[in-house]
XYZ file of C-alpha atoms in Angstrom:
386
model
C 64.807 48.730 86.382
C 63.919 51.743 88.329
C 63.168 55.016 86.765
C 63.348 58.450 88.742
C 59.958 60.529 88.572
C 60.175 64.214 87.265
C 59.621 65.134 91.104
C 62.397 62.663 92.001
C 65.122 64.397 89.434
C 64.216 67.719 90.866
C 64.942 66.953 94.685
C 68.294 65.793 93.266
C 68.754 68.682 91.113
C 68.066 70.686 94.144
C 70.503 68.641 96.143
C 73.427 68.703 94.061
C 72.590 72.712 93.098
C 75.983 74.788 93.798
C 75.737 77.347 96.540
C 75.756 80.923 95.474
C 79.696 81.994 95.419
C 80.810 85.691 96.536
C 83.381 86.755 94.087
C 85.248 90.534 94.526
C 87.764 91.375 91.561
C 90.296 93.680 92.887
C 92.260 96.229 90.757
C 95.164 97.655 91.747
C 96.803 100.999 90.100
C 100.435 101.261 89.460
C 102.670 104.049 90.318
C 100.803 107.598 90.995
C 97.477 106.006 89.691
C 94.053 107.020 90.535
C 90.618 105.612 91.228
C 89.785 106.319 87.818
C 92.993 104.566 86.072
C 90.691 102.016 85.031
C 87.814 103.844 83.562
C 84.875 102.084 83.114
C 86.765 98.311 82.408
C 85.867 96.992 86.031
C 82.231 97.895 85.219
C 82.279 95.879 82.205
C 84.230 92.930 83.194
C 81.410 92.664 86.254
C 78.855 92.439 83.758
C 80.552 89.948 81.728
C 81.385 87.399 84.745
C 77.720 87.836 86.171
C 76.251 86.820 82.855
C 78.258 84.191 81.615
C 78.706 82.260 85.228
C 76.218 80.576 87.229
C 75.390 80.789 90.772
C 77.986 83.682 91.946
C 77.675 87.109 92.938
C 80.285 89.378 91.339
C 81.760 93.018 92.649
C 84.288 94.590 91.271
C 86.405 97.215 93.489
C 89.578 99.565 93.334
C 91.725 99.466 95.839
C 91.894 102.898 96.869
C 94.542 105.592 95.737
C 97.376 105.019 97.421
C 100.506 106.763 98.396
C 103.159 105.096 95.918
C 106.200 106.182 98.345
C 108.654 104.423 100.301
C 109.576 100.837 100.055
C 106.978 98.554 97.923
C 107.039 96.126 100.862
C 105.049 98.529 102.918
C 102.435 99.435 100.146
C 101.780 95.226 100.201
C 101.036 95.647 103.979
C 98.734 98.510 103.242
C 96.963 96.287 100.432
C 96.908 92.838 102.812
C 95.165 94.663 105.647
C 92.683 96.334 103.351
C 92.029 93.310 101.662
C 91.472 91.099 104.462
C 89.225 93.701 106.326
C 87.164 93.473 103.059
C 86.751 90.047 103.001
C 85.684 89.252 106.550
C 82.997 92.593 105.964
C 81.714 91.138 102.863
C 81.005 87.689 104.461
C 79.724 88.498 107.225
C 77.183 90.889 105.204
C 76.669 88.130 102.898
C 75.757 85.306 105.337
C 77.819 82.959 103.504
C 80.461 82.211 106.257
C 83.857 82.275 106.299
C 86.189 81.217 103.023
C 83.429 81.665 100.508
C 84.514 84.562 99.038
C 86.793 84.075 96.205
C 89.485 86.682 94.856
C 90.832 87.869 91.677
C 93.500 90.290 91.834
C 93.741 92.547 88.588
C 96.920 95.023 88.634
C 98.180 97.355 85.948
C 101.834 98.305 85.931
C 103.332 98.693 89.425
C 100.191 97.268 90.725
C 100.685 94.254 89.402
C 103.793 94.170 90.944
C 101.842 94.977 94.458
C 99.298 92.018 93.703
C 102.171 89.463 93.185
C 103.798 90.595 96.494
C 100.556 90.437 98.368
C 99.689 86.945 96.935
C 103.314 85.521 97.961
C 102.868 87.210 101.651
C 99.435 85.317 102.053
C 101.117 81.927 100.773
C 103.993 82.390 102.862
C 102.573 83.411 106.354
C 99.630 80.896 106.456
C 99.652 79.208 110.200
C 98.856 75.497 108.751
C 101.328 75.280 105.711
C 99.224 72.388 104.783
C 96.009 74.146 104.727
C 94.091 75.950 101.943
C 95.203 79.517 100.758
C 92.979 82.740 102.584
C 92.133 85.204 100.932
C 90.722 82.456 98.617
C 92.673 84.219 95.699
C 91.966 81.997 92.372
C 93.614 84.200 90.092
C 96.059 87.059 89.339
C 95.924 88.828 85.989
C 98.609 91.573 85.552
C 98.296 94.198 82.393
C 101.788 95.140 81.233
C 103.220 94.325 84.375
C 107.031 94.783 84.182
C 108.081 91.308 85.884
C 111.215 91.010 84.420
C 111.976 94.883 84.392
C 111.441 97.699 81.916
C 112.146 97.310 78.008
C 115.773 99.039 77.597
C 114.470 100.489 74.356
C 111.692 102.616 76.803
C 114.668 104.222 78.633
C 116.398 104.682 75.793
C 113.735 106.503 73.783
C 112.573 108.279 77.153
C 116.012 109.840 77.830
C 116.162 110.830 74.440
C 112.917 112.663 74.535
C 112.888 114.061 78.032
C 116.187 115.853 77.169
C 114.638 117.466 74.173
C 111.846 118.630 76.362
C 114.252 119.545 79.226
C 116.248 121.667 76.586
C 112.598 123.442 75.165
C 110.633 124.323 78.150
C 110.758 126.904 80.594
C 109.216 124.920 83.614
C 109.877 121.546 83.321
C 108.847 120.135 86.780
C 106.566 116.515 86.298
C 105.380 117.827 82.853
C 108.549 116.477 81.261
C 107.714 113.304 82.749
C 103.928 113.841 81.494
C 105.196 115.303 77.805
C 107.191 112.257 77.593
C 105.078 109.444 78.329
C 102.309 110.845 76.239
C 104.433 111.842 73.454
C 101.937 114.755 72.728
C 102.594 117.661 75.356
C 103.029 120.795 73.553
C 106.225 122.456 73.801
C 106.610 125.900 75.789
C 106.969 128.880 73.346
C 108.628 130.822 75.911
C 112.709 131.348 75.381
C 114.803 128.794 77.690
C 115.884 130.787 80.729
C 119.592 131.876 80.517
C 121.909 129.938 82.879
C 122.603 132.749 85.108
C 118.705 133.538 85.409
C 118.561 130.757 88.503
C 116.786 132.930 91.116
C 113.161 132.081 89.549
C 113.963 128.282 89.034
C 112.388 125.626 91.381
C 114.927 123.022 92.957
C 113.690 120.675 90.452
C 114.063 122.794 87.229
C 117.958 123.604 88.079
C 118.523 119.823 89.010
C 116.472 118.186 86.288
C 118.756 119.847 83.181
C 122.423 117.953 84.552
C 120.537 115.139 86.215
C 119.019 113.597 83.333
C 122.188 112.666 81.795
C 123.418 111.760 85.566
C 120.679 109.889 86.296
C 119.956 108.634 83.221
C 118.357 105.344 82.274
C 117.300 104.675 86.303
C 115.074 108.024 86.455
C 113.376 107.949 82.965
C 112.851 104.171 83.472
C 110.923 104.802 86.552
C 109.147 107.482 85.074
C 108.008 104.983 82.432
C 106.671 102.822 84.871
C 104.218 105.668 86.123
C 103.576 106.893 82.711
C 99.860 105.528 82.438
C 98.967 108.297 85.494
C 100.478 111.361 84.748
C 98.385 114.096 83.762
C 100.270 115.960 81.158
C 98.592 119.502 81.509
C 99.733 119.601 85.371
C 102.777 121.099 86.360
C 103.621 119.560 89.649
C 106.184 118.258 92.308
C 109.970 118.516 92.574
C 112.771 116.983 93.527
C 111.591 115.003 96.850
C 108.941 113.286 94.126
C 111.228 111.978 91.815
C 113.443 110.667 94.428
C 110.234 108.621 95.889
C 109.655 107.338 92.546
C 113.124 105.729 92.423
C 112.589 104.290 95.479
C 109.487 102.973 94.701
C 110.512 101.450 91.611
C 114.061 100.421 92.662
C 113.451 96.882 92.551
C 112.932 96.772 88.752
C 116.773 96.549 88.366
C 117.366 93.555 90.671
C 117.072 91.107 88.093
C 117.521 87.756 90.252
C 114.504 89.254 92.555
C 112.563 90.059 89.412
C 113.019 86.268 88.214
C 112.477 84.641 91.910
C 109.099 86.530 92.022
C 108.181 84.959 88.659
C 109.049 81.762 89.671
C 107.338 82.066 92.691
C 104.191 82.673 91.064
C 104.504 80.021 88.859
C 104.833 77.661 91.687
C 101.759 78.879 93.413
C 100.069 78.199 90.276
C 100.846 74.726 89.859
C 100.618 74.181 94.023
C 97.724 76.528 94.972
C 95.807 76.980 92.001
C 95.944 80.453 91.516
C 95.630 81.188 87.777
C 98.699 83.411 86.842
C 98.468 85.584 83.296
C 99.859 88.838 82.196
C 98.653 90.829 79.359
C 100.951 92.928 77.693
C 100.089 94.962 74.590
C 100.901 93.951 71.327
C 101.133 96.856 69.129
C 100.996 97.329 65.174
C 103.071 94.951 63.112
C 105.665 97.656 62.380
C 106.416 97.968 65.977
C 106.286 93.902 67.037
C 109.482 94.384 68.725
C 108.652 97.394 70.691
C 107.015 96.305 74.477
C 107.137 98.618 77.218
C 108.238 95.171 79.210
C 110.693 92.811 79.038
C 109.049 89.604 77.725
C 110.727 86.413 79.224
C 113.348 84.325 78.065
C 112.386 81.641 75.466
C 113.209 78.825 78.095
C 111.078 80.830 80.852
C 108.433 78.570 82.680
C 106.406 81.789 82.740
C 106.129 82.060 78.599
C 102.569 80.464 78.090
C 101.216 83.216 80.755
C 102.150 86.299 78.775
C 98.753 86.579 76.487
C 99.402 89.153 73.635
C 96.674 91.994 74.364
C 96.172 93.768 70.410
C 96.594 97.323 69.901
C 96.635 98.316 66.250
C 96.431 102.063 67.213
C 99.235 102.768 69.408
C 101.983 104.719 68.154
C 104.218 103.388 70.613
C 105.073 101.321 73.440
C 104.071 104.104 76.230
C 100.857 104.723 74.424
C 99.898 101.239 74.250
C 100.864 100.775 77.807
C 99.197 104.050 79.248
C 95.874 103.486 76.618
C 94.851 100.022 77.685
C 91.559 100.908 79.454
C 89.881 103.105 77.063
C 88.206 102.231 73.568
C 89.730 105.431 72.506
C 93.199 104.604 72.846
C 92.986 100.992 72.379
C 91.172 99.342 69.430
C 91.377 96.154 71.410
C 89.992 97.090 74.529
C 86.532 95.187 74.151
C 88.296 91.987 73.434
C 90.932 92.900 76.557
C 87.650 92.719 78.432
C 86.899 89.314 76.827
C 90.179 87.812 77.403
C 90.037 88.804 81.072
C 86.555 87.290 81.282
C 87.847 84.202 79.895
C 90.710 83.785 82.240
C 88.692 84.700 85.367
C 85.503 81.860 84.146
C 88.578 79.127 83.714
C 89.772 80.382 87.405
C 86.280 79.706 88.958
C 85.759 76.389 87.060
C 89.138 75.294 88.470
C 88.601 76.423 91.900
C 85.104 74.575 91.507
C 87.112 71.171 90.831
C 86.154 71.256 87.134
C 89.440 70.252 85.669
C 90.318 70.715 82.468
C 93.110 72.220 80.080
C 95.677 74.840 81.816
C 93.057 77.539 82.306
C 93.298 80.524 79.297
C 96.417 78.719 77.995
C 97.069 80.534 74.454
C 96.712 78.340 70.818
C 100.455 76.971 70.672
C 102.126 78.493 67.851
C 105.925 78.902 66.957
C 107.161 81.690 68.510
C 110.101 83.977 67.029
C 112.971 84.516 68.997
C 114.006 88.303 69.275
C 117.554 89.079 70.705
C 117.949 90.604 74.124
C 117.766 94.563 73.944
C 120.535 94.589 76.542
C 123.644 92.680 74.856
C 123.770 89.951 72.601
C 123.594 86.414 74.787
C 123.672 82.741 74.092
C 120.719 81.290 72.294
C 119.180 80.649 75.726
C 119.377 84.113 76.325
C 116.464 84.543 73.742
C 113.345 86.775 74.607
C 110.112 85.541 73.230
C 107.966 87.345 70.916
C 104.247 88.166 71.512
């Protein structure tokens, strides 16, 4: 019987040693986001992955702040062009060769929709439908993205809150939306102008009062979708801004299209191995029924893709949404980083052919059913609880 010497064993290890890979983790903000939306979260995630995964060079990048105007489809085209150019540049610079770069897309709020539609576009436009996916996207992580739309309770609470501010503030502007999003802006101390004193009011200020009721849920839900990105102390924009916002988030009301998108992402995970996970904040126990987004129905194929991100200090669903990426507003911030890192590690292992259980699947437990917030429906229409 022959035994390999220690030197032979070393040679064998050298032969089977995996090549160094390049991993780009791309962060995408939502409506009216900025390069500062994710704060220090990307750097922390980059450090965790670099320290826990072998043979890989990790780089976290933020898709530059973009104008969230017009159709979402146009933003998808801009992002796809930016990403493909970035990959080619990185592969040339690294000398690793084409196809050696792996991509993880991380989107917050509306950024998750942009990431999802970009992934679908890459899949559908492959020249060779039997060939591998390029760019080599291995995971899509969405942070509180409204894949099934915004929760109607957010709309209801938002309309009520903004109406209060509209009646109390002397200058409304976008501060109304910022105030409702943060639930903490101070009310103006000056008296409300009388109806005949319209000469000095902006078009948005004159329009906002009555239109808050006319536009109602649509406008305010759109504002909620971008609530993470408003600076509550800034008084800006006008009616043009509001209409741009409505156009950009208009597909949040197309239920068939929303379900079609999610079904496509589940299929892409199954067929192409692109791990798909959504991390919605789970609020304190007394607020468990309050979520910023609509959760999937109990029988949905995507229900196991929703992993709760605990936040025990958020006062409401909007604060939970806007405060995900700061330890000061989310006591689950560090766990959020660890969970994200685990999803990415599992995706890397899967892409390397190391097959195991479904990556990052939650521990199976009995899920409590909750009635649809829209209307009472049959048992199959019930929504899962985190």
